[in-house]
Structure formats: structure tokens, C-alpha cells
PDB file of C-alpha atoms in Angstrom:
ATOM      1  CA  UNK A   7     105.912  44.616  85.493  1.00  0.00           C
ATOM      2  CA  UNK A   8     108.209  41.621  84.763  1.00  0.00           C
ATOM      3  CA  UNK A   9     109.300  39.154  87.512  1.00  0.00           C
ATOM      4  CA  UNK A  10     112.903  40.391  87.209  1.00  0.00           C
ATOM      5  CA  UNK A  11     112.029  44.064  87.729  1.00  0.00           C
ATOM      6  CA  UNK A  12     113.157  44.907  91.260  1.00  0.00           C
ATOM      7  CA  UNK A  13     112.238  48.636  91.184  1.00  0.00           C
ATOM      8  CA  UNK A  14     108.804  48.200  92.726  1.00  0.00           C
ATOM      9  CA  UNK A  15     107.017  51.162  94.324  1.00  0.00           C
ATOM     10  CA  UNK A  16     107.352  49.481  97.742  1.00  0.00           C
ATOM     11  CA  UNK A  17     111.154  49.338  97.442  1.00  0.00           C
ATOM     12  CA  UNK A  18     111.426  52.895  96.070  1.00  0.00           C
ATOM     13  CA  UNK A  19     109.584  54.517  98.970  1.00  0.00           C
ATOM     14  CA  UNK A  20     112.504  54.421 101.484  1.00  0.00           C
ATOM     15  CA  UNK A  21     114.789  55.923  98.844  1.00  0.00           C
ATOM     16  CA  UNK A  22     112.322  58.714  98.138  1.00  0.00           C
ATOM     17  CA  UNK A  23     112.007  59.462 101.855  1.00  0.00           C
ATOM     18  CA  UNK A  24     115.780  59.644 102.221  1.00  0.00           C
ATOM     19  CA  UNK A  25     116.052  61.916  99.177  1.00  0.00           C
ATOM     20  CA  UNK A  26     113.333  64.176 100.539  1.00  0.00           C
ATOM     21  CA  UNK A  27     115.052  64.380 103.926  1.00  0.00           C
ATOM     22  CA  UNK A  28     118.344  65.328 102.270  1.00  0.00           C
ATOM     23  CA  UNK A  29     116.617  68.116 100.339  1.00  0.00           C
ATOM     24  CA  UNK A  30     115.065  69.484 103.523  1.00  0.00           C
ATOM     25  CA  UNK A  31     118.410  69.377 105.337  1.00  0.00           C
ATOM     26  CA  UNK A  32     120.111  71.168 102.469  1.00  0.00           C
ATOM     27  CA  UNK A  33     117.397  73.837 102.428  1.00  0.00           C
ATOM     28  CA  UNK A  34     117.664  74.279 106.182  1.00  0.00           C
ATOM     29  CA  UNK A  35     121.412  74.660 105.928  1.00  0.00           C
ATOM     30  CA  UNK A  36     121.045  77.261 103.212  1.00  0.00           C
ATOM     31  CA  UNK A  37     118.608  79.301 105.284  1.00  0.00           C
ATOM     32  CA  UNK A  38     120.911  79.176 108.293  1.00  0.00           C
ATOM     33  CA  UNK A  39     123.826  80.427 106.190  1.00  0.00           C
ATOM     34  CA  UNK A  40     121.697  83.230 104.771  1.00  0.00           C
ATOM     35  CA  UNK A  41     120.536  84.204 108.244  1.00  0.00           C
ATOM     36  CA  UNK A  42     124.086  84.262 109.610  1.00  0.00           C
ATOM     37  CA  UNK A  43     125.489  86.108 106.598  1.00  0.00           C
ATOM     38  CA  UNK A  44     122.894  88.846 107.140  1.00  0.00           C
ATOM     39  CA  UNK A  45     124.019  89.356 110.705  1.00  0.00           C
ATOM     40  CA  UNK A  46     121.243  87.248 112.187  1.00  0.00           C
ATOM     41  CA  UNK A  47     118.443  89.473 110.904  1.00  0.00           C
ATOM     42  CA  UNK A  48     117.091  87.217 108.150  1.00  0.00           C
ATOM     43  CA  UNK A  49     115.885  88.131 104.681  1.00  0.00           C
ATOM     44  CA  UNK A  50     114.403  91.596 104.026  1.00  0.00           C
ATOM     45  CA  UNK A  51     110.699  91.783 104.842  1.00  0.00           C
ATOM     46  CA  UNK A  52     108.125  94.275 106.118  1.00  0.00           C
ATOM     47  CA  UNK A  53     105.041  93.925 108.295  1.00  0.00           C
ATOM     48  CA  UNK A  54     102.069  96.279 108.459  1.00  0.00           C
ATOM     49  CA  UNK A  55      99.621  96.276 111.348  1.00  0.00           C
ATOM     50  CA  UNK A  56      96.446  98.158 112.240  1.00  0.00           C
ATOM     51  CA  UNK A  57      96.200 100.084 115.537  1.00  0.00           C
ATOM     52  CA  UNK A  58      95.854  97.561 118.341  1.00  0.00           C
ATOM     53  CA  UNK A  59      95.163  94.763 115.842  1.00  0.00           C
ATOM     54  CA  UNK A  60      91.852  96.346 114.853  1.00  0.00           C
ATOM     55  CA  UNK A  61      90.347  96.848 111.386  1.00  0.00           C
ATOM     56  CA  UNK A  62      89.398  93.188 111.049  1.00  0.00           C
ATOM     57  CA  UNK A  63      92.691  91.757 109.864  1.00  0.00           C
ATOM     58  CA  UNK A  64      95.943  90.189 110.996  1.00  0.00           C
ATOM     59  CA  UNK A  65      99.300  91.926 110.443  1.00  0.00           C
ATOM     60  CA  UNK A  66     100.240  91.721 106.783  1.00  0.00           C
ATOM     61  CA  UNK A  67     103.752  90.568 105.852  1.00  0.00           C
ATOM     62  CA  UNK A  68     105.280  91.481 102.484  1.00  0.00           C
ATOM     63  CA  UNK A  69     108.519  91.934 100.561  1.00  0.00           C
ATOM     64  CA  UNK A  70     110.336  95.300 100.501  1.00  0.00           C
ATOM     65  CA  UNK A  71     109.137  95.848  96.922  1.00  0.00           C
ATOM     66  CA  UNK A  72     105.514  95.291  97.914  1.00  0.00           C
ATOM     67  CA  UNK A  73     105.879  97.471 101.015  1.00  0.00           C
ATOM     68  CA  UNK A  74     107.438 100.304  99.052  1.00  0.00           C
ATOM     69  CA  UNK A  75     104.643 100.256  96.489  1.00  0.00           C
ATOM     70  CA  UNK A  76     101.936 100.074  99.172  1.00  0.00           C
ATOM     71  CA  UNK A  77     103.554 103.005 100.988  1.00  0.00           C
ATOM     72  CA  UNK A  78     103.620 105.060  97.780  1.00  0.00           C
ATOM     73  CA  UNK A  79      99.970 104.306  96.956  1.00  0.00           C
ATOM     74  CA  UNK A  80      98.942 105.366 100.460  1.00  0.00           C
ATOM     75  CA  UNK A  81     101.184 108.462 100.485  1.00  0.00           C
ATOM     76  CA  UNK A  82      99.778 109.683  97.160  1.00  0.00           C
ATOM     77  CA  UNK A  83      96.267 109.251  98.557  1.00  0.00           C
ATOM     78  CA  UNK A  84      97.117 111.229 101.695  1.00  0.00           C
ATOM     79  CA  UNK A  85      98.758 113.957  99.604  1.00  0.00           C
ATOM     80  CA  UNK A  86      95.613 114.201  97.457  1.00  0.00           C
ATOM     81  CA  UNK A  87      93.420 114.348 100.558  1.00  0.00           C
ATOM     82  CA  UNK A  88      91.251 111.379  99.576  1.00  0.00           C
ATOM     83  CA  UNK A  89      89.331 109.432 102.252  1.00  0.00           C
ATOM     84  CA  UNK A  90      90.857 106.264 103.679  1.00  0.00           C
ATOM     85  CA  UNK A  91      88.199 104.276 101.805  1.00  0.00           C
ATOM     86  CA  UNK A  92      89.752 105.388  98.515  1.00  0.00           C
ATOM     87  CA  UNK A  93      93.196 104.272  99.708  1.00  0.00           C
ATOM     88  CA  UNK A  94      91.780 100.853 100.618  1.00  0.00           C
ATOM     89  CA  UNK A  95      90.163 100.514  97.178  1.00  0.00           C
ATOM     90  CA  UNK A  96      93.425 101.473  95.472  1.00  0.00           C
ATOM     91  CA  UNK A  97      95.484  99.036  97.542  1.00  0.00           C
ATOM     92  CA  UNK A  98      93.033  96.147  97.016  1.00  0.00           C
ATOM     93  CA  UNK A  99      93.065  96.837  93.279  1.00  0.00           C
ATOM     94  CA  UNK A 100      96.865  96.796  93.092  1.00  0.00           C
ATOM     95  CA  UNK A 101      96.992  93.630  95.206  1.00  0.00           C
ATOM     96  CA  UNK A 102      94.730  91.881  92.702  1.00  0.00           C
ATOM     97  CA  UNK A 103      96.196  93.295  89.515  1.00  0.00           C
ATOM     98  CA  UNK A 104      99.902  92.984  90.265  1.00  0.00           C
ATOM     99  CA  UNK A 105     100.459  91.625  93.774  1.00  0.00           C
ATOM    100  CA  UNK A 106     101.791  95.132  94.619  1.00  0.00           C
ATOM    101  CA  UNK A 107     104.611  94.695  92.089  1.00  0.00           C
ATOM    102  CA  UNK A 108     105.446  97.184  89.357  1.00  0.00           C
ATOM    103  CA  UNK A 109     105.118  94.755  86.455  1.00  0.00           C
ATOM    104  CA  UNK A 110     106.609  95.374  83.020  1.00  0.00           C
ATOM    105  CA  UNK A 111     104.079  93.062  81.375  1.00  0.00           C
ATOM    106  CA  UNK A 112     100.446  92.005  81.516  1.00  0.00           C
ATOM    107  CA  UNK A 113      97.388  91.131  79.468  1.00  0.00           C
ATOM    108  CA  UNK A 114      97.750  92.795  76.060  1.00  0.00           C
ATOM    109  CA  UNK A 115      99.434  96.147  76.809  1.00  0.00           C
ATOM    110  CA  UNK A 116      98.664  96.255  80.549  1.00  0.00           C
ATOM    111  CA  UNK A 117     101.517  97.485  82.749  1.00  0.00           C
ATOM    112  CA  UNK A 118     102.451  98.488  86.265  1.00  0.00           C
ATOM    113  CA  UNK A 119     100.844  98.263  89.680  1.00  0.00           C
ATOM    114  CA  UNK A 120      97.278  98.636  88.423  1.00  0.00           C
ATOM    115  CA  UNK A 121      97.792  96.982  85.025  1.00  0.00           C
ATOM    116  CA  UNK A 122      96.749 100.172  83.295  1.00  0.00           C
ATOM    117  CA  UNK A 123      96.755 100.196  79.478  1.00  0.00           C
ATOM    118  CA  UNK A 124      98.361 102.896  77.317  1.00  0.00           C
ATOM    119  CA  UNK A 125      95.905 102.069  74.531  1.00  0.00           C
ATOM    120  CA  UNK A 126      93.000 102.918  76.846  1.00  0.00           C
ATOM    121  CA  UNK A 127      94.204 106.399  77.690  1.00  0.00           C
ATOM    122  CA  UNK A 128      95.932 105.734  81.009  1.00  0.00           C
ATOM    123  CA  UNK A 129      99.201 107.323  79.905  1.00  0.00           C
ATOM    124  CA  UNK A 130     102.456 106.374  78.270  1.00  0.00           C
ATOM    125  CA  UNK A 131     104.176 103.104  79.247  1.00  0.00           C
ATOM    126  CA  UNK A 132     106.789 105.109  81.140  1.00  0.00           C
ATOM    127  CA  UNK A 133     104.144 107.053  83.058  1.00  0.00           C
ATOM    128  CA  UNK A 134     102.141 103.939  83.934  1.00  0.00           C
ATOM    129  CA  UNK A 135     105.237 102.236  85.356  1.00  0.00           C
ATOM    130  CA  UNK A 136     105.814 105.236  87.640  1.00  0.00           C
ATOM    131  CA  UNK A 137     104.048 104.273  90.916  1.00  0.00           C
ATOM    132  CA  UNK A 138     103.396 107.906  91.853  1.00  0.00           C
ATOM    133  CA  UNK A 139     101.733 108.640  88.504  1.00  0.00           C
ATOM    134  CA  UNK A 140      99.846 105.325  88.420  1.00  0.00           C
ATOM    135  CA  UNK A 141      98.403 105.818  91.909  1.00  0.00           C
ATOM    136  CA  UNK A 142      97.504 109.425  91.170  1.00  0.00           C
ATOM    137  CA  UNK A 143      95.554 108.688  88.000  1.00  0.00           C
ATOM    138  CA  UNK A 144      93.798 105.752  89.695  1.00  0.00           C
ATOM    139  CA  UNK A 145      92.518 108.105  92.410  1.00  0.00           C
ATOM    140  CA  UNK A 146      91.500 110.672  89.781  1.00  0.00           C
ATOM    141  CA  UNK A 147      89.438 108.082  87.899  1.00  0.00           C
ATOM    142  CA  UNK A 148      87.936 106.676  91.118  1.00  0.00           C
ATOM    143  CA  UNK A 149      86.763 110.091  92.318  1.00  0.00           C
ATOM    144  CA  UNK A 150      84.995 110.584  88.982  1.00  0.00           C
ATOM    145  CA  UNK A 151      82.726 107.596  89.731  1.00  0.00           C
ATOM    146  CA  UNK A 152      79.405 108.884  91.034  1.00  0.00           C
ATOM    147  CA  UNK A 153      78.720 107.626  94.537  1.00  0.00           C
ATOM    148  CA  UNK A 154      81.974 105.618  94.658  1.00  0.00           C
ATOM    149  CA  UNK A 155      82.222 105.875  98.450  1.00  0.00           C
ATOM    150  CA  UNK A 156      78.845 104.119  98.881  1.00  0.00           C
ATOM    151  CA  UNK A 157      79.661 101.256  96.528  1.00  0.00           C
ATOM    152  CA  UNK A 158      81.034  97.893  97.660  1.00  0.00           C
ATOM    153  CA  UNK A 159      84.788  97.824  97.135  1.00  0.00           C
ATOM    154  CA  UNK A 160      84.635  95.373  94.267  1.00  0.00           C
ATOM    155  CA  UNK A 161      82.093  97.541  92.387  1.00  0.00           C
ATOM    156  CA  UNK A 162      84.059 100.746  92.928  1.00  0.00           C
ATOM    157  CA  UNK A 163      87.267  99.113  91.703  1.00  0.00           C
ATOM    158  CA  UNK A 164      85.476  97.619  88.715  1.00  0.00           C
ATOM    159  CA  UNK A 165      84.079 101.002  87.681  1.00  0.00           C
ATOM    160  CA  UNK A 166      87.679 102.170  87.306  1.00  0.00           C
ATOM    161  CA  UNK A 167      89.366  99.023  86.039  1.00  0.00           C
ATOM    162  CA  UNK A 168      86.720  97.414  83.782  1.00  0.00           C
ATOM    163  CA  UNK A 169      88.240  94.040  84.630  1.00  0.00           C
ATOM    164  CA  UNK A 170      87.219  90.721  83.153  1.00  0.00           C
ATOM    165  CA  UNK A 171      87.114  89.336  86.735  1.00  0.00           C
ATOM    166  CA  UNK A 172      85.222  91.998  88.702  1.00  0.00           C
ATOM    167  CA  UNK A 173      84.625  89.899  91.826  1.00  0.00           C
ATOM    168  CA  UNK A 174      88.349  89.216  92.357  1.00  0.00           C
ATOM    169  CA  UNK A 175      88.962  92.483  94.220  1.00  0.00           C
ATOM    170  CA  UNK A 176      86.756  91.582  97.171  1.00  0.00           C
ATOM    171  CA  UNK A 177      89.092  88.970  98.664  1.00  0.00           C
ATOM    172  CA  UNK A 178      91.799  91.603  99.184  1.00  0.00           C
ATOM    173  CA  UNK A 179      89.654  94.025 101.185  1.00  0.00           C
ATOM    174  CA  UNK A 180      90.673  92.781 104.701  1.00  0.00           C
ATOM    175  CA  UNK A 181      94.404  93.018 103.975  1.00  0.00           C
ATOM    176  CA  UNK A 182      94.014  96.298 102.096  1.00  0.00           C
ATOM    177  CA  UNK A 183      92.218  97.711 105.123  1.00  0.00           C
ATOM    178  CA  UNK A 184      95.161  96.738 107.333  1.00  0.00           C
ATOM    179  CA  UNK A 185      97.613  98.341 104.895  1.00  0.00           C
ATOM    180  CA  UNK A 186      95.560 101.535 104.848  1.00  0.00           C
ATOM    181  CA  UNK A 187      95.522 101.694 108.637  1.00  0.00           C
ATOM    182  CA  UNK A 188      99.287 101.116 108.714  1.00  0.00           C
ATOM    183  CA  UNK A 189     100.528 103.406 105.955  1.00  0.00           C
ATOM    184  CA  UNK A 190      97.864 106.132 106.059  1.00  0.00           C
ATOM    185  CA  UNK A 191      96.441 105.897 109.575  1.00  0.00           C
ATOM    186  CA  UNK A 192      97.622 105.203 113.090  1.00  0.00           C
ATOM    187  CA  UNK A 193      98.944 101.680 112.580  1.00  0.00           C
ATOM    188  CA  UNK A 194     102.512 100.435 112.443  1.00  0.00           C
ATOM    189  CA  UNK A 195     105.074  99.548 109.800  1.00  0.00           C
ATOM    190  CA  UNK A 196     108.236  97.586 110.555  1.00  0.00           C
ATOM    191  CA  UNK A 197     110.897  96.345 108.163  1.00  0.00           C
ATOM    192  CA  UNK A 198     113.592  93.821 108.988  1.00  0.00           C
ATOM    193  CA  UNK A 199     116.636  92.603 107.144  1.00  0.00           C
ATOM    194  CA  UNK A 200     120.303  93.543 106.887  1.00  0.00           C
ATOM    195  CA  UNK A 201     121.528  97.129 107.040  1.00  0.00           C
ATOM    196  CA  UNK A 202     122.461  98.671 103.687  1.00  0.00           C
ATOM    197  CA  UNK A 203     126.038  98.166 102.534  1.00  0.00           C
ATOM    198  CA  UNK A 204     125.888 100.039  99.224  1.00  0.00           C
ATOM    199  CA  UNK A 205     125.655 103.847  99.071  1.00  0.00           C
ATOM    200  CA  UNK A 206     122.084 105.067  99.149  1.00  0.00           C
ATOM    201  CA  UNK A 207     120.364 107.756  97.107  1.00  0.00           C
ATOM    202  CA  UNK A 208     119.494 110.828  99.204  1.00  0.00           C
ATOM    203  CA  UNK A 209     118.757 112.873  96.077  1.00  0.00           C
ATOM    204  CA  UNK A 210     116.082 110.364  95.046  1.00  0.00           C
ATOM    205  CA  UNK A 211     114.569 110.329  98.551  1.00  0.00           C
ATOM    206  CA  UNK A 212     114.198 114.085  98.352  1.00  0.00           C
ATOM    207  CA  UNK A 213     112.881 114.053  94.775  1.00  0.00           C
ATOM    208  CA  UNK A 214     110.262 111.374  95.456  1.00  0.00           C
ATOM    209  CA  UNK A 215     108.908 113.122  98.556  1.00  0.00           C
ATOM    210  CA  UNK A 216     108.646 116.415  96.662  1.00  0.00           C
ATOM    211  CA  UNK A 217     106.868 114.644  93.790  1.00  0.00           C
ATOM    212  CA  UNK A 218     104.358 113.048  96.157  1.00  0.00           C
ATOM    213  CA  UNK A 219     103.662 115.884  98.593  1.00  0.00           C
ATOM    214  CA  UNK A 220     104.760 119.008  96.742  1.00  0.00           C
ATOM    215  CA  UNK A 221     104.532 122.092  98.950  1.00  0.00           C
ATOM    216  CA  UNK A 222     102.718 120.168 101.680  1.00  0.00           C
ATOM    217  CA  UNK A 223     106.133 119.288 103.131  1.00  0.00           C
ATOM    218  CA  UNK A 224     109.508 121.013 103.378  1.00  0.00           C
ATOM    219  CA  UNK A 225     112.362 118.739 102.338  1.00  0.00           C
ATOM    220  CA  UNK A 226     115.894 119.827 103.243  1.00  0.00           C
ATOM    221  CA  UNK A 227     119.252 118.158 102.725  1.00  0.00           C
ATOM    222  CA  UNK A 228     121.715 119.598 105.278  1.00  0.00           C
ATOM    223  CA  UNK A 229     125.205 120.253 103.952  1.00  0.00           C
ATOM    224  CA  UNK A 230     127.782 117.593 104.782  1.00  0.00           C
ATOM    225  CA  UNK A 231     127.380 114.122 106.277  1.00  0.00           C
ATOM    226  CA  UNK A 232     125.605 113.403 109.524  1.00  0.00           C
ATOM    227  CA  UNK A 233     127.938 113.084 112.522  1.00  0.00           C
ATOM    228  CA  UNK A 234     128.862 109.676 113.890  1.00  0.00           C
ATOM    229  CA  UNK A 235     130.712 108.441 116.920  1.00  0.00           C
ATOM    230  CA  UNK A 236     134.325 107.390 116.605  1.00  0.00           C
ATOM    231  CA  UNK A 237     134.549 103.849 115.266  1.00  0.00           C
ATOM    232  CA  UNK A 238     130.937 103.851 114.088  1.00  0.00           C
ATOM    233  CA  UNK A 239     129.697 103.116 110.598  1.00  0.00           C
ATOM    234  CA  UNK A 240     130.359 105.451 107.688  1.00  0.00           C
ATOM    235  CA  UNK A 241     128.685 108.887 107.922  1.00  0.00           C
ATOM    236  CA  UNK A 242     125.149 109.176 106.580  1.00  0.00           C
ATOM    237  CA  UNK A 243     123.479 111.725 104.344  1.00  0.00           C
ATOM    238  CA  UNK A 244     120.490 113.317 106.066  1.00  0.00           C
ATOM    239  CA  UNK A 245     117.166 114.307 104.523  1.00  0.00           C
ATOM    240  CA  UNK A 246     114.937 116.306 106.859  1.00  0.00           C
ATOM    241  CA  UNK A 247     111.218 116.558 106.160  1.00  0.00           C
ATOM    242  CA  UNK A 248     109.315 119.279 107.957  1.00  0.00           C
ATOM    243  CA  UNK A 249     105.736 120.511 107.818  1.00  0.00           C
ATOM    244  CA  UNK A 250     104.793 124.031 106.698  1.00  0.00           C
ATOM    245  CA  UNK A 251     102.234 125.937 108.703  1.00  0.00           C
ATOM    246  CA  UNK A 252      98.830 124.285 108.804  1.00  0.00           C
ATOM    247  CA  UNK A 253      96.491 122.196 110.974  1.00  0.00           C
ATOM    248  CA  UNK A 254      98.512 120.256 113.542  1.00  0.00           C
ATOM    249  CA  UNK A 255      96.639 116.979 113.071  1.00  0.00           C
ATOM    250  CA  UNK A 256      97.251 117.028 109.297  1.00  0.00           C
ATOM    251  CA  UNK A 257     100.938 117.789 109.869  1.00  0.00           C
ATOM    252  CA  UNK A 258     101.357 114.931 112.326  1.00  0.00           C
ATOM    253  CA  UNK A 259      99.613 112.551 109.946  1.00  0.00           C
ATOM    254  CA  UNK A 260     101.821 113.537 107.020  1.00  0.00           C
ATOM    255  CA  UNK A 261     104.917 113.134 109.181  1.00  0.00           C
ATOM    256  CA  UNK A 262     103.879 109.618 110.147  1.00  0.00           C
ATOM    257  CA  UNK A 263     103.137 108.763 106.500  1.00  0.00           C
ATOM    258  CA  UNK A 264     106.570 110.073 105.459  1.00  0.00           C
ATOM    259  CA  UNK A 265     108.317 108.110 108.222  1.00  0.00           C
ATOM    260  CA  UNK A 266     106.652 104.835 107.264  1.00  0.00           C
ATOM    261  CA  UNK A 267     107.235 105.544 103.562  1.00  0.00           C
ATOM    262  CA  UNK A 268     110.948 105.915 104.308  1.00  0.00           C
ATOM    263  CA  UNK A 269     111.089 102.657 106.267  1.00  0.00           C
ATOM    264  CA  UNK A 270     109.233 100.800 103.510  1.00  0.00           C
ATOM    265  CA  UNK A 271     111.692 102.162 100.924  1.00  0.00           C
ATOM    266  CA  UNK A 272     114.791 101.558 103.047  1.00  0.00           C
ATOM    267  CA  UNK A 273     115.856  98.533 101.012  1.00  0.00           C
ATOM    268  CA  UNK A 274     115.794 100.169  97.565  1.00  0.00           C
ATOM    269  CA  UNK A 275     116.944 103.655  98.625  1.00  0.00           C
ATOM    270  CA  UNK A 276     119.686 102.628 101.059  1.00  0.00           C
ATOM    271  CA  UNK A 277     118.020 104.243 104.086  1.00  0.00           C
ATOM    272  CA  UNK A 278     119.868 103.335 107.285  1.00  0.00           C
ATOM    273  CA  UNK A 279     117.823 105.178 109.927  1.00  0.00           C
ATOM    274  CA  UNK A 280     114.558 107.066 110.350  1.00  0.00           C
ATOM    275  CA  UNK A 281     113.768 109.360 113.260  1.00  0.00           C
ATOM    276  CA  UNK A 282     110.251 110.558 114.031  1.00  0.00           C
ATOM    277  CA  UNK A 283     108.291 111.647 117.132  1.00  0.00           C
ATOM    278  CA  UNK A 284     111.008 110.652 119.632  1.00  0.00           C
ATOM    279  CA  UNK A 285     111.214 107.200 118.062  1.00  0.00           C
ATOM    280  CA  UNK A 286     113.813 105.727 115.806  1.00  0.00           C
ATOM    281  CA  UNK A 287     114.058 102.893 113.322  1.00  0.00           C
ATOM    282  CA  UNK A 288     117.437 101.386 112.384  1.00  0.00           C
ATOM    283  CA  UNK A 289     118.024  99.023 109.466  1.00  0.00           C
ATOM    284  CA  UNK A 290     119.208  95.652 110.706  1.00  0.00           C
ATOM    285  CA  UNK A 291     118.285  96.361 114.302  1.00  0.00           C
ATOM    286  CA  UNK A 292     115.586  95.572 116.880  1.00  0.00           C
ATOM    287  CA  UNK A 293     113.952  92.986 114.642  1.00  0.00           C
ATOM    288  CA  UNK A 294     112.964  95.718 112.210  1.00  0.00           C
ATOM    289  CA  UNK A 295     110.872  97.517 114.822  1.00  0.00           C
ATOM    290  CA  UNK A 296     110.849 101.018 116.289  1.00  0.00           C
ATOM    291  CA  UNK A 297     112.624 102.033 119.492  1.00  0.00           C
ATOM    292  CA  UNK A 298     112.957 105.151 121.556  1.00  0.00           C
ATOM    293  CA  UNK A 299     115.187 107.683 119.797  1.00  0.00           C
ATOM    294  CA  UNK A 300     117.854 107.257 122.474  1.00  0.00           C
ATOM    295  CA  UNK A 301     117.978 103.467 122.054  1.00  0.00           C
ATOM    296  CA  UNK A 302     117.991 103.672 118.254  1.00  0.00           C
ATOM    297  CA  UNK A 303     120.783 106.254 118.264  1.00  0.00           C
ATOM    298  CA  UNK A 304     122.883 104.198 120.657  1.00  0.00           C
ATOM    299  CA  UNK A 305     122.579 101.175 118.429  1.00  0.00           C
ATOM    300  CA  UNK A 306     123.479 103.051 115.239  1.00  0.00           C
ATOM    301  CA  UNK A 307     126.421 104.894 116.808  1.00  0.00           C
ATOM    302  CA  UNK A 308     125.039 108.296 115.784  1.00  0.00           C
ATOM    303  CA  UNK A 309     123.832 110.946 118.221  1.00  0.00           C
ATOM    304  CA  UNK A 310     120.097 111.465 118.562  1.00  0.00           C
ATOM    305  CA  UNK A 311     118.361 114.792 118.209  1.00  0.00           C
ATOM    306  CA  UNK A 312     116.313 115.711 121.222  1.00  0.00           C
ATOM    307  CA  UNK A 313     115.473 119.083 119.611  1.00  0.00           C
ATOM    308  CA  UNK A 314     113.650 117.605 116.588  1.00  0.00           C
ATOM    309  CA  UNK A 315     110.056 118.767 116.175  1.00  0.00           C
ATOM    310  CA  UNK A 316     107.252 116.253 116.742  1.00  0.00           C
ATOM    311  CA  UNK A 317     106.079 116.671 113.139  1.00  0.00           C
ATOM    312  CA  UNK A 318     109.576 116.465 111.669  1.00  0.00           C
ATOM    313  CA  UNK A 319     111.049 113.340 110.075  1.00  0.00           C
ATOM    314  CA  UNK A 320     114.800 112.808 109.735  1.00  0.00           C
ATOM    315  CA  UNK A 321     115.887 110.235 107.154  1.00  0.00           C
ATOM    316  CA  UNK A 322     119.495 109.040 107.177  1.00  0.00           C
ATOM    317  CA  UNK A 323     120.813 107.511 103.966  1.00  0.00           C
ATOM    318  CA  UNK A 324     123.851 105.211 103.991  1.00  0.00           C
ATOM    319  CA  UNK A 325     126.931 106.599 102.239  1.00  0.00           C
TER     320      UNK A 325
END
């Protein structure tokens, strides 16, 4: 460095500190604006928790895309009647392979949640990028593995995936266990963020639930919009999911799975409210959590339904 060079590291440090502070202030201001523009509810996000904080893991926070995919993987497992262990293996595999995102790319011709390859007989590219199909064929292949339920998670997943990094699945087991307890067991699923402003897709809600559960559930779309109080938000389209005759415990479990699936998919399907077992969830309200049906209905401006069956789920899609 020449004697006339005044840009020494010592003199640049205060300038760098000032520049860094300005960046932080700008970022903070941006986040405040985003928070206020969303009605004070922050960016969309979902949190899954095990019953009473059990199952050896902390609540798991994720994006709406990740939550929707996790909910679908779990729902397909419940519909197929696989043990919870299989759901945990599937979720841990998808967490490693794609970060619970439905990718349109991957190593060689790998695609989708599980990075399945058309050239290896997993299906067409379109099928593999369908989360319901991808989860279903993963479970089919897993159940073909002899003694899969007695294998360590990483070995069971590797038998299906034939990955070049077979030990990578193990680190996801604690979080996958929490997700299984939340979406397929007795845990909890909450989703926060702004209420939908664009019209939702009740026909897709109905179609997806029929694809996943088939005749295990009864999916009805009542004629006309759902009623709303004077001055309340625009009417909503209702999708009602009931349970055909069968064991009560299985019906209650399916209803809970459907309710949490709907909440997890609220962002992409325009779902404004979900009602289940005398509880209600409202998009943009109560920090993304569940309330009593009376409190949730009062907040949304729509009347509750005290006559709903305990194993019935009512999904209200924004119009």
C-alpha cells in the first residue's frame, strides 16, 4: 500500500458498520410494512406439533407449500391404512429429497417430492409431480420391502430410494415424527398469514379429497353460497366432508386428518375457514390457531353450526 493511499482497513471499518446498520434498518422497515399490509398477521407459515410436545421433537415450522405437501403425504398414508411408522419414513424421505417441495428438476431425470425417476419405472413425469400419486407409489414400494417396519428409518428409506447418500435420511427422523403426529395422529396444525383475497377453488378441494380418500369419505358441495352476516365478507363456498358408516375411531381420525389437510392447503386453495369437532380455524385470525366454533364464527362474521357431527368437517372456500 502506498503512503498516499488513505483507504486503509482501519478507516473503512466505520463506513462498513454504518452501511451494515442501514441495511438492517431497511430490512426491518420492509418487514414492518409487510406485516402491516397483511393486517398484522405476518407472512404465511404453518406449525405442526405433537400431542403435548411429545414424540421427541419441538414444533416444526414450515411454509404453506411444505405444509400442504406434508399433509398430503400423511393423508395418503392414512387413506391406505399404513402404520404411522410408514408415514414417518415417507415424510423423512421427502424432507431429504426435496425439502417437502414439489420440484420440477433434480439429479438426471429425478422429479417431485421424492425425486422419483421416470426412467426407473416410477411413472410419467406428470404422475411423479402429482403429490398424491408420488406418495402412493412410495408407500407401495415401501410395503414391498421385507421387514421394513423393523429396519432403521434410513435403511427402510434407502431400500426404496437407492440413494447415493443413504445416511442422509436419519437426520430428518425427529421432525418427521412430529409431522406424523400432527398430520396423522393427535397433534396440532396451525397456519397463520393473511386471509385469502382471490377466489378459491372449491371444486379442486372436493376433487383432491375424493382422489385421496375415495369412498372412505363423503364429500358434498351444498348448493349456493354459505350465509354471512350483513356487512361481513363475501359469501363462501362450502365443502362438507362426512364419514360413511364404519368404526368410530377411524372416522374421527379421518375427520381430523381432513381438517388439518384443509388448513395446510388454505393458502393455495383459498380456504377461509375450517370447522371440525366444535372448533374452528379462520384464515388471518387468532394467530393461525384453532378456537371454539362460536369464537371462530364470530370473528369470520358467518354463523356457526351447532348441529354438525363430531366426525364431520366443513371447509369454507373464499369466493
